Coordinates of C-alpha atoms in Angstrom, one line a residue:
Chain D
X1 CA -106.1 -48.1 -15.6
X2 CA -109.4 -46.7 -15.8
X3 CA -109.5 -43.6 -13.3
X4 CA -113.2 -42.5 -12.5
X5 CA -114.0 -39.0 -13.3
X6 CA -113.8 -37.3 -10.0
X7 CA -110.7 -38.6 -9.1
X8 CA -109.0 -37.6 -12.6
X9 CA -110.4 -34.6 -11.8
X10 CA -108.3 -34.2 -9.0
X11 CA -105.6 -35.1 -10.6
X12 CA -106.0 -32.9 -12.7
X13 CA -105.9 -29.9 -11.0
X14 CA -102.6 -31.3 -9.0
X15 CA -101.0 -31.6 -11.5
X16 CA -102.1 -28.8 -13.7
X17 CA -102.0 -26.7 -10.4
X18 CA -105.0 -24.5 -11.9
X19 CA -104.0 -21.2 -10.1
X20 CA -106.4 -18.4 -9.6
X21 CA -104.3 -15.8 -12.0
X22 CA -104.0 -18.4 -14.9
X23 CA -107.8 -18.3 -15.2
X24 CA -107.8 -14.2 -15.2
X25 CA -105.4 -15.3 -18.0
X26 CA -107.1 -17.3 -20.0
X27 CA -110.5 -15.3 -19.7
X28 CA -108.7 -12.1 -20.5
X29 CA -110.2 -10.5 -23.5
X30 CA -109.8 -7.5 -25.7
X31 CA -112.8 -5.2 -26.5
X32 CA -111.6 -4.7 -30.8
X33 CA -113.4 -2.2 -33.1
X34 CA -112.8 -3.8 -36.0
X35 CA -112.8 -1.4 -39.4
X36 CA -112.6 -2.6 -42.7
X37 CA -110.2 -1.0 -44.7
X38 CA -111.3 1.8 -47.0
X39 CA -109.4 0.6 -50.1
X40 CA -111.8 -2.9 -49.6
X41 CA -115.1 -1.0 -49.2
X42 CA -117.5 -1.1 -52.2
X43 CA -120.5 -0.4 -50.3
X44 CA -122.7 2.8 -49.8
X45 CA -122.8 3.3 -46.8
X46 CA -119.9 1.4 -45.3
X47 CA -120.5 -1.1 -43.2
X48 CA -120.6 0.2 -39.7
X49 CA -117.4 -1.1 -37.4
X50 CA -117.6 -4.6 -35.7
X51 CA -117.3 -5.2 -31.8
X52 CA -115.6 -8.2 -30.8
X53 CA -114.1 -9.4 -27.9
X54 CA -110.7 -11.0 -28.7
X55 CA -109.0 -13.8 -26.0
X56 CA -105.8 -12.5 -25.0
X57 CA -104.3 -16.0 -25.5
X58 CA -106.2 -16.2 -28.9
X59 CA -104.4 -14.8 -32.3
X60 CA -106.3 -12.4 -34.7
X61 CA -106.7 -14.4 -37.8
X62 CA -109.2 -17.0 -35.5
X63 CA -111.9 -13.9 -35.5
X64 CA -111.6 -13.8 -39.3
X65 CA -114.8 -16.9 -39.0
X66 CA -116.6 -14.2 -37.1
X67 CA -115.9 -10.6 -38.9
X68 CA -115.7 -12.6 -42.6
X69 CA -119.6 -12.6 -42.5
X70 CA -119.8 -9.5 -41.2
X71 CA -117.8 -7.8 -43.4
X72 CA -118.1 -10.0 -46.9
X73 CA -121.2 -8.0 -48.3
X74 CA -119.0 -5.1 -48.7
X75 CA -116.1 -6.6 -50.3
X76 CA -114.7 -7.1 -54.2
X77 CA -114.5 -10.1 -55.3
X78 CA -111.1 -11.8 -55.0
X79 CA -109.7 -14.6 -53.1
X80 CA -109.6 -13.3 -49.0
X81 CA -106.7 -13.4 -46.9
X82 CA -107.2 -12.1 -43.4
X83 CA -104.7 -9.6 -41.5
X84 CA -104.9 -6.8 -39.7
X85 CA -103.7 -3.5 -39.3
X86 CA -103.0 -1.1 -36.4
X87 CA -102.5 2.9 -37.2
X88 CA -100.7 1.7 -40.5
X89 CA -99.0 -1.1 -38.9
X90 CA -99.1 -4.7 -39.8
X91 CA -100.0 -6.9 -36.9
X92 CA -97.8 -10.3 -37.1
X93 CA -100.7 -12.9 -36.9
X94 CA -98.0 -15.0 -34.7
X95 CA -97.9 -13.1 -31.7
X96 CA -100.7 -13.8 -28.8
X97 CA -103.2 -11.0 -29.1
X98 CA -103.1 -9.6 -25.6
X99 CA -99.1 -9.7 -26.0
X100 CA -100.1 -7.4 -29.6
X101 CA -101.6 -4.9 -27.3
X102 CA -99.3 -4.6 -24.2
X103 CA -96.8 -3.9 -26.6
X104 CA -98.2 -1.6 -29.1
X105 CA -100.8 0.5 -26.8
X106 CA -98.8 1.9 -24.2
X107 CA -102.1 3.1 -22.4
X108 CA -104.4 0.5 -23.2
X109 CA -107.3 1.9 -25.5
X110 CA -110.7 0.5 -25.1
X111 CA -112.0 -0.7 -27.4
X112 CA -109.2 -1.4 -29.3
X113 CA -109.5 0.4 -33.1
X114 CA -107.8 -1.9 -35.5
X115 CA -108.2 -2.0 -39.4
X116 CA -108.9 -5.5 -41.0
X117 CA -107.7 -6.1 -44.6
X118 CA -109.4 -9.2 -47.1
X119 CA -106.7 -8.4 -50.1
X120 CA -103.1 -7.6 -50.4
X121 CA -101.6 -9.4 -48.0
X122 CA -98.3 -7.8 -46.9
X123 CA -96.0 -10.9 -47.6
X124 CA -92.6 -9.0 -47.2
X125 CA -93.3 -8.5 -43.8
X126 CA -95.3 -11.0 -42.6
X127 CA -95.6 -14.8 -42.5
X128 CA -98.0 -16.6 -44.9
X129 CA -101.2 -17.3 -43.3
X130 CA -103.5 -19.9 -44.7
X131 CA -106.4 -19.9 -41.9
X132 CA -106.8 -21.6 -38.8
X133 CA -103.9 -24.5 -39.7
X134 CA -101.3 -21.8 -40.2
X135 CA -102.0 -20.6 -36.5
X136 CA -102.6 -24.5 -35.2
X137 CA -99.1 -25.1 -36.7
X138 CA -97.1 -21.9 -35.6
X139 CA -98.9 -22.5 -31.7
X140 CA -97.5 -26.1 -31.9
X141 CA -93.8 -25.1 -33.3
X142 CA -93.8 -22.6 -30.0
X143 CA -94.8 -25.5 -27.8
X144 CA -92.1 -27.9 -29.7
X145 CA -89.4 -25.1 -29.0
X146 CA -90.8 -24.5 -25.3
X147 CA -90.6 -28.2 -24.6
X148 CA -87.3 -28.6 -26.1
X149 CA -85.9 -25.8 -24.1
X150 CA -87.4 -27.5 -20.7
X151 CA -86.6 -30.6 -21.3
X152 CA -83.7 -30.7 -24.2
X153 CA -86.0 -32.5 -26.3
X154 CA -89.5 -32.2 -28.3
X155 CA -89.9 -35.6 -28.6
X156 CA -93.4 -35.0 -25.5
X157 CA -95.0 -33.2 -28.2
X158 CA -93.9 -34.7 -31.3
X159 CA -95.6 -38.0 -30.0
X160 CA -98.8 -36.6 -28.8
X161 CA -101.5 -38.5 -30.3
X162 CA -103.9 -36.8 -33.0
X163 CA -106.5 -37.0 -30.8
X164 CA -105.3 -34.8 -27.6
X165 CA -103.3 -32.4 -30.3
X166 CA -106.6 -31.3 -31.3
X167 CA -108.5 -31.4 -28.2
X168 CA -105.3 -29.3 -26.8
X169 CA -105.4 -27.1 -29.7
X170 CA -109.4 -27.1 -29.6
X171 CA -109.0 -26.1 -25.6
X172 CA -106.3 -22.9 -26.4
X173 CA -108.6 -21.8 -28.9
X174 CA -112.3 -22.4 -27.1
X175 CA -110.4 -20.9 -23.6
X176 CA -111.3 -24.3 -22.2
X177 CA -108.5 -24.4 -19.2
X178 CA -109.6 -27.5 -17.4
X179 CA -109.3 -29.7 -20.6
X180 CA -106.1 -27.7 -21.3
X181 CA -104.3 -28.4 -18.3
X182 CA -105.4 -32.4 -18.4
X183 CA -103.7 -32.8 -22.2
X184 CA -101.3 -30.6 -20.9
X185 CA -100.2 -32.1 -18.1
X186 CA -99.4 -35.2 -20.2
X187 CA -96.3 -33.5 -21.7
X188 CA -95.0 -33.4 -18.3
X189 CA -93.6 -29.6 -19.1
X190 CA -94.3 -28.7 -15.1
X191 CA -91.9 -25.3 -15.4
X192 CA -90.3 -24.4 -11.9
X193 CA -91.8 -25.8 -8.5
X194 CA -93.9 -22.6 -7.2
X195 CA -92.0 -22.2 -3.7
X196 CA -93.1 -19.2 -3.3
X197 CA -97.4 -20.2 -3.6
X198 CA -96.2 -23.6 -2.1
X199 CA -95.2 -21.9 1.3
X200 CA -97.9 -19.5 1.4
X201 CA -100.8 -22.3 0.8
X202 CA -98.9 -25.8 1.7
X203 CA -102.4 -27.6 0.1
X204 CA -100.7 -26.7 -3.5
X205 CA -97.7 -28.5 -2.9
X206 CA -97.9 -31.8 -5.3
X207 CA -98.9 -35.4 -4.0
X208 CA -97.8 -38.7 -4.8
X209 CA -101.7 -40.3 -5.9
X210 CA -99.8 -43.3 -6.4
X211 CA -102.2 -43.9 -9.6
X212 CA -99.5 -42.6 -12.0
X213 CA -96.4 -44.7 -12.7
X214 CA -94.5 -41.5 -13.5
X215 CA -93.8 -39.0 -10.6
X216 CA -96.6 -36.7 -10.3
X217 CA -93.9 -33.7 -9.0
X218 CA -93.0 -30.7 -11.1
X219 CA -89.7 -30.8 -12.7
X220 CA -87.5 -28.4 -11.9
X221 CA -86.6 -27.2 -15.5
X222 CA -83.1 -25.4 -15.6
X223 CA -84.5 -23.5 -18.8
X224 CA -87.8 -21.7 -18.4
X225 CA -88.8 -20.4 -22.2
X226 CA -89.3 -16.8 -22.6
X227 CA -89.9 -14.0 -25.4
X228 CA -89.0 -10.6 -24.7
X229 CA -90.4 -8.2 -26.8
X230 CA -88.4 -4.7 -26.5
X231 CA -89.2 -1.5 -27.2
X232 CA -86.9 1.5 -27.6
X233 CA -89.1 4.4 -27.3
X234 CA -86.7 7.1 -28.5
X235 CA -88.5 9.7 -26.1
X236 CA -88.2 9.5 -22.7
X237 CA -91.9 9.8 -21.1
X238 CA -93.3 10.3 -17.4
X239 CA -96.8 8.5 -17.9
X240 CA -97.8 6.1 -20.5
X241 CA -100.1 8.4 -22.3
X242 CA -97.2 10.4 -23.8
X243 CA -95.7 7.6 -25.1
X244 CA -95.3 8.1 -29.1
X245 CA -97.0 5.6 -31.4
X246 CA -94.8 2.6 -32.5
X247 CA -94.2 2.8 -36.6
X248 CA -92.5 0.1 -37.5
X249 CA -91.2 -3.4 -36.3
X250 CA -87.8 -2.6 -36.4
X251 CA -88.3 -0.6 -33.4
X252 CA -88.6 -3.7 -31.7
X253 CA -85.9 -6.3 -30.8
X254 CA -88.0 -9.9 -30.7
X255 CA -85.2 -12.0 -28.0
X256 CA -86.1 -15.5 -27.7
X257 CA -83.5 -16.0 -24.2
X258 CA -84.4 -19.3 -21.9
X259 CA -84.1 -17.7 -19.1
X260 CA -81.1 -20.3 -16.9
X261 CA -81.9 -21.3 -13.3
X262 CA -78.4 -22.3 -11.8
X263 CA -79.1 -21.9 -8.1
X264 CA -81.1 -24.8 -6.6
X265 CA -83.0 -23.4 -3.9
X266 CA -82.5 -19.7 -4.3
X267 CA -85.7 -17.2 -5.0
X268 CA -84.9 -15.8 -8.3
X269 CA -87.2 -12.6 -8.6
X270 CA -88.6 -11.6 -11.5
X271 CA -85.8 -8.7 -11.5
X272 CA -83.1 -11.2 -12.0
X273 CA -84.7 -13.3 -14.2
X274 CA -84.8 -10.0 -17.2
X275 CA -81.5 -8.7 -15.9
X276 CA -80.4 -12.0 -17.2
X277 CA -81.3 -11.9 -20.4
X278 CA -81.2 -8.1 -21.1
X279 CA -77.5 -7.3 -18.7
X280 CA -76.9 -4.7 -21.0
X281 CA -79.5 -2.2 -19.1
X282 CA -78.7 -3.1 -15.5
X283 CA -75.5 -1.1 -15.6
X284 CA -72.9 -1.8 -12.6
X285 CA -73.3 0.5 -9.8
X286 CA -70.2 1.8 -10.9
X287 CA -71.6 4.7 -13.1
X288 CA -70.4 5.6 -17.0
X289 CA -70.0 9.0 -17.9
X290 CA -72.7 9.5 -20.6
X291 CA -75.0 8.9 -18.5
X292 CA -77.6 10.6 -20.7
X293 CA -76.9 7.7 -23.2
X294 CA -77.9 4.9 -20.9
X295 CA -81.0 3.5 -21.4
X296 CA -83.1 1.8 -18.7
X297 CA -86.2 -0.3 -18.4
X298 CA -89.5 1.8 -17.9
X299 CA -92.2 -0.3 -18.6
X300 CA -92.3 -4.2 -18.0
X301 CA -95.8 -6.0 -18.9
X302 CA -96.9 -9.5 -18.7
X303 CA -100.6 -10.1 -19.5
X304 CA -101.6 -6.3 -19.5
X305 CA -100.2 -5.9 -16.0
X306 CA -97.0 -4.7 -14.7
X307 CA -96.0 -7.2 -11.9
X308 CA -93.7 -5.6 -8.9
X309 CA -90.1 -6.1 -9.9
X310 CA -89.4 -8.1 -6.8
X311 CA -91.9 -10.9 -6.7
X312 CA -91.0 -14.7 -7.6
X313 CA -90.1 -15.5 -11.0
X314 CA -91.6 -18.9 -10.4
X315 CA -95.0 -17.7 -10.0
X316 CA -95.0 -15.2 -12.6
X317 CA -94.0 -18.1 -14.8
X318 CA -96.2 -20.6 -13.1
X319 CA -99.4 -18.2 -13.8
X320 CA -98.9 -15.4 -16.4
X321 CA -97.7 -17.9 -19.0
X322 CA -99.1 -18.5 -22.3
X323 CA -100.9 -21.4 -23.5
X324 CA -97.4 -22.2 -25.6
X325 CA -95.3 -22.7 -21.9
X326 CA -93.9 -19.4 -22.9
X327 CA -94.2 -16.3 -21.1
X328 CA -94.1 -13.5 -23.3
X329 CA -92.6 -10.0 -22.1
X330 CA -93.2 -6.6 -23.2
X331 CA -90.5 -4.3 -22.1
X332 CA -90.3 -0.5 -23.2
X333 CA -86.6 1.1 -23.1
X334 CA -86.3 4.5 -22.9
X335 CA -83.1 6.8 -22.2
X336 CA -82.4 7.3 -18.7
X337 CA -82.1 11.1 -18.7
X338 CA -84.8 12.6 -16.8
X339 CA -87.3 9.5 -16.5
X340 CA -87.1 7.1 -13.5
X341 CA -86.2 3.6 -14.2
X342 CA -89.0 1.2 -12.3
X343 CA -87.5 -0.8 -9.1
X344 CA -84.1 -1.8 -9.3
Chain S
X1 CA -65.9 -24.1 -21.6
X2 CA -62.4 -25.4 -23.9
X3 CA -63.2 -25.6 -27.6
X4 CA -61.1 -28.7 -28.0
X5 CA -63.9 -30.8 -25.8
X6 CA -65.7 -33.4 -27.4
X7 CA -69.6 -32.6 -27.3
X8 CA -72.0 -35.2 -25.9
X9 CA -75.2 -34.1 -26.6
X10 CA -75.2 -32.4 -29.9
X11 CA -76.0 -29.2 -28.6
X12 CA -73.5 -25.8 -28.7
X13 CA -73.0 -22.8 -26.7
X14 CA -73.5 -19.6 -28.0
X15 CA -69.8 -18.8 -27.5
X16 CA -68.8 -22.0 -29.2
X17 CA -71.1 -21.0 -31.9
X18 CA -69.0 -18.2 -32.8
X19 CA -65.7 -19.9 -32.9
X20 CA -66.9 -22.4 -34.8
X21 CA -68.6 -19.7 -37.0
X22 CA -64.8 -18.6 -37.6
X23 CA -63.3 -21.7 -38.1
X24 CA -65.7 -22.9 -40.8
X25 CA -65.5 -19.0 -42.6
X26 CA -61.9 -19.3 -42.7
X27 CA -61.7 -23.0 -43.8
X28 CA -64.4 -22.3 -46.6
X29 CA -62.2 -19.3 -47.7
X30 CA -59.1 -21.4 -47.9
X31 CA -60.7 -24.4 -50.0
X32 CA -63.3 -22.8 -51.8
X33 CA -61.8 -20.0 -53.4
X34 CA -63.7 -18.7 -56.2
X35 CA -66.7 -18.8 -54.3
X36 CA -68.6 -16.2 -52.3
X37 CA -67.4 -16.5 -48.8
X38 CA -69.3 -16.5 -45.9
X39 CA -69.1 -13.2 -42.9
X40 CA -70.1 -12.5 -39.6
X41 CA -72.6 -10.2 -39.3
X42 CA -72.2 -8.4 -36.0
X43 CA -75.6 -7.6 -34.0
X44 CA -74.5 -6.6 -30.9
X45 CA -75.2 -3.0 -31.4
X46 CA -78.7 -4.2 -31.5
X47 CA -81.3 -3.1 -28.7
X48 CA -81.0 -6.1 -26.3
X49 CA -78.5 -8.1 -28.4
X50 CA -75.4 -6.7 -26.3
X51 CA -73.3 -7.9 -23.4
X52 CA -74.0 -11.1 -24.7
X53 CA -70.8 -13.4 -25.5
X54 CA -68.0 -12.4 -27.8
X55 CA -69.9 -10.8 -30.6
X56 CA -73.7 -11.4 -31.3
X57 CA -74.6 -12.2 -34.7
X58 CA -74.7 -14.8 -37.5
X59 CA -73.0 -15.9 -40.3
X60 CA -73.9 -15.2 -43.9
X61 CA -73.7 -15.9 -47.4
X62 CA -75.5 -14.2 -50.1
X63 CA -76.1 -14.4 -54.0
X64 CA -75.2 -17.9 -54.3
X65 CA -76.2 -19.5 -57.2
X66 CA -77.4 -23.2 -57.4
X67 CA -77.6 -23.9 -61.8
X68 CA -80.8 -26.0 -62.6
X69 CA -78.5 -28.5 -64.3
X70 CA -77.2 -30.2 -61.2
X71 CA -80.5 -31.0 -59.9
X72 CA -81.3 -33.7 -62.7
X73 CA -77.6 -35.7 -61.8
X74 CA -79.1 -36.4 -58.3
X75 CA -81.8 -39.1 -59.8
X76 CA -78.9 -41.0 -61.4
X77 CA -77.1 -41.8 -58.3
X78 CA -76.3 -45.4 -57.4
X79 CA -78.7 -46.4 -54.8
X80 CA -75.4 -48.3 -52.7
X81 CA -73.2 -45.5 -53.6
X82 CA -73.0 -44.6 -49.9
X83 CA -69.4 -43.3 -49.9
X84 CA -69.5 -39.7 -50.6
X85 CA -66.9 -39.1 -52.5
X86 CA -65.9 -35.2 -51.3
X87 CA -64.2 -33.7 -54.4
X88 CA -64.0 -30.1 -55.0
X89 CA -64.9 -31.4 -58.5
X90 CA -68.9 -31.8 -57.1
X91 CA -69.0 -28.7 -55.8
X92 CA -72.2 -27.5 -57.6
X93 CA -72.2 -24.0 -56.8
X94 CA -70.4 -21.2 -58.3
X95 CA -71.4 -17.1 -58.7
X96 CA -71.0 -16.8 -62.3
X97 CA -73.7 -19.0 -63.5
X98 CA -77.0 -16.4 -64.3
X99 CA -79.5 -19.6 -64.7
X100 CA -80.1 -20.4 -62.0
X101 CA -81.7 -19.6 -58.8
X102 CA -80.0 -17.4 -56.3
X103 CA -79.6 -18.1 -52.6
X104 CA -79.2 -16.7 -49.8
X105 CA -78.0 -18.8 -46.8
X106 CA -77.8 -17.2 -42.9
X107 CA -76.3 -19.4 -40.1
X108 CA -77.7 -17.8 -36.4
X109 CA -77.8 -19.6 -33.9
X110 CA -81.0 -20.5 -32.0
X111 CA -80.4 -20.0 -28.0
X112 CA -83.6 -22.3 -27.2
X113 CA -82.6 -25.6 -29.7
X114 CA -78.6 -24.5 -28.5
X115 CA -78.0 -25.9 -32.3
X116 CA -77.1 -23.6 -35.7
X117 CA -79.7 -23.0 -37.5
X118 CA -79.7 -22.5 -41.4
X119 CA -82.3 -19.3 -42.6
X120 CA -82.4 -19.1 -46.6
X121 CA -84.2 -16.8 -49.3
X122 CA -84.2 -17.8 -52.9
X123 CA -85.1 -15.3 -55.9
X124 CA -85.0 -16.5 -59.8
X125 CA -82.1 -15.2 -61.8
X126 CA -84.3 -12.4 -62.9
X127 CA -84.8 -11.2 -59.1
X128 CA -88.3 -12.9 -58.6
X129 CA -88.4 -13.9 -54.7
X130 CA -89.0 -17.6 -54.7
X131 CA -92.1 -19.2 -52.9
X132 CA -92.1 -22.4 -50.8
X133 CA -93.4 -25.1 -53.4
X134 CA -91.0 -23.5 -55.8
X135 CA -88.3 -23.7 -53.5
X136 CA -89.2 -27.3 -53.0
X137 CA -89.2 -27.8 -56.7
X138 CA -85.8 -26.1 -57.5
X139 CA -84.7 -28.1 -54.3
X140 CA -82.7 -32.3 -55.7
X141 CA -85.1 -34.7 -56.0
X142 CA -83.1 -36.6 -53.1
X143 CA -83.6 -33.5 -50.6
X144 CA -87.2 -33.2 -51.7
X145 CA -87.7 -36.9 -50.7
X146 CA -86.0 -36.0 -47.3
X147 CA -88.1 -33.7 -46.5
X148 CA -91.2 -35.6 -47.0
X149 CA -90.1 -38.5 -45.3
X150 CA -88.0 -36.8 -42.2
X151 CA -90.5 -35.2 -39.8
X152 CA -87.1 -34.0 -38.1
X153 CA -86.1 -31.8 -41.0
X154 CA -88.5 -29.7 -42.5
X155 CA -88.6 -26.5 -44.2
X156 CA -91.0 -23.6 -43.0
X157 CA -91.1 -20.0 -42.9
X158 CA -90.2 -18.0 -39.9
X159 CA -88.8 -14.3 -39.0
X160 CA -85.8 -13.9 -38.8
X161 CA -84.5 -13.5 -35.3
X162 CA -82.3 -10.5 -36.6
X163 CA -83.8 -9.4 -39.4
X164 CA -87.8 -9.4 -38.4
X165 CA -88.4 -10.6 -42.1
X166 CA -90.0 -13.2 -42.9
X167 CA -87.3 -16.1 -44.1
X168 CA -87.4 -19.6 -44.8
X169 CA -85.4 -22.2 -42.3
X170 CA -84.4 -25.9 -42.1
X171 CA -86.5 -26.7 -38.9
X172 CA -83.8 -27.7 -36.1
X173 CA -86.3 -29.3 -33.2
X174 CA -83.8 -32.8 -34.7
X175 CA -80.8 -31.0 -35.2
X176 CA -78.8 -32.2 -31.9
X177 CA -80.0 -35.8 -32.5
X178 CA -78.2 -36.2 -35.4
X179 CA -75.5 -34.0 -34.6
X180 CA -74.8 -36.3 -31.5
X181 CA -74.1 -39.2 -34.3
X182 CA -72.5 -37.1 -36.4
X183 CA -70.1 -35.9 -33.3
X184 CA -69.3 -39.2 -31.7
X185 CA -66.0 -39.8 -30.3
X186 CA -63.6 -37.7 -32.6
X187 CA -65.2 -34.0 -32.6
X188 CA -64.0 -30.8 -31.8
X189 CA -66.7 -27.5 -31.1
X190 CA -64.2 -26.0 -33.6
X191 CA -65.4 -28.6 -36.7
X192 CA -69.3 -28.4 -35.4
X193 CA -70.4 -26.5 -38.2
X194 CA -68.2 -28.1 -40.7
X195 CA -70.1 -31.7 -39.9
X196 CA -73.4 -29.8 -39.4
X197 CA -73.6 -28.1 -42.8
X198 CA -72.1 -31.7 -44.3
X199 CA -75.6 -32.9 -43.5
X200 CA -78.2 -29.4 -43.9
X201 CA -76.1 -28.4 -47.5
X202 CA -77.1 -31.8 -49.3
X203 CA -80.9 -30.4 -49.0
X204 CA -79.5 -27.7 -51.3
X205 CA -77.5 -30.4 -53.1
X206 CA -74.1 -28.7 -52.0
X207 CA -71.1 -30.8 -50.5
X208 CA -68.0 -29.3 -48.9
X209 CA -64.7 -30.4 -50.0
X210 CA -63.5 -33.1 -48.1
X211 CA -60.3 -30.8 -47.5
X212 CA -62.9 -29.0 -44.9
X213 CA -63.1 -32.3 -42.5
X214 CA -59.6 -32.6 -41.9
X215 CA -57.9 -31.4 -38.5
X216 CA -55.9 -28.2 -38.7

């Protein structure tokens, strides 16, 4: 059936349900000031740092097509393999750039000063990266995992046509939200019905169009793909400027555990969702003796914001998830001794 | 969540994974005496991993040599020899030989795919890490073909969920599909890892002694 462009657009808007916050996430970018590492500078004077905007939903190696011409004149002879470092910490390229920023800069640093290397890839810390292809496969694998969590099968992603797969990937790296919503809606990964937004704005409610053989209403998934990056800050802090720097990836727990939705028809708040993954930081009201040893969640940061913990989880997921259908959440933990935990 | 219930969809809960891991390690010890043992690495005290199930962690088998000599054997396997003979004599690994590649295997539970995932790393006998090409070359020819043909089973390098370092793994996205077929009608969750390893072990030319498949 041929659908005219206009009506297709209308359907897309209803299915994909483009939301204002999603647009902000897609347009979000982090101003970077990128320095070439001293050991790789062969010219005098050394090249100036490169100023570049890095999309939040993008990945650092994708910047190399812009950075390489800028620094190539200063590089020693050899084979280029790009990697980035922040204050001595090699950055994991398969974590979206916005998540790295939220995690590593407790107090946002603008511009964000990163060091780029084209030599000496730290293969013992980072998964190999052979340019855009590696990043694409990492993205597709993540999407497959999300599809599995939602549907119990990755088939929709595996069976995507080659042109669709290419177009989807292009839409992610070029920040084309409309294209992304059009292609990704074919995967039928409607994560959660956003009861909250439907109530305040009934027009958002998906309607049957009659043009599709399959139902267009978003599926009520019982499992939501979530990646938590939990950083335990050794010392307590009163404000974010006082947070010490992150020194090693060992300070972080990377928790890949879906949020299970069991109760039909009940609002699940962000607080309840985080609690279901990290129950250890929500002790029962009965306090234990070693109160000072207790660790509490100090900051929950998603896409650069620290949302109120009582907002509906469905809204958070639908608006703040990354294009791999995972909600990436940064969590700072500190001991409960002095600080006041975030709202409970 | 009784452990004797048949598994219908080929997946496993995290609690059942821990039980199945114990059962697997015990049987392994009983019927593969002389081989390295699987040990349970407890990670419950890691930040964010407490308070989930009995004891969060993974199974580990370290320093397993796969002698190079076996690799040729698989070439000569008769094509209509479908009857796998599980005989402890065909076990191809030992920890004495020193002219092979040394593998570390970890069995980690994936909460996303709800199945066990095999992570591994390999070194040559003189301690050099093997890269992906070298690993694929060092595997039995049959499994190299299997890896080429199957879009369900392939080796990729991923971050180890507990060690935060790059490790190789057999991608789990198809595991529940073939486990569903393997478990039709007759299995309990305690047998899950044994059935599972009988498949993934083949990638490395590893077979289990048939006694392990018998019910206790």
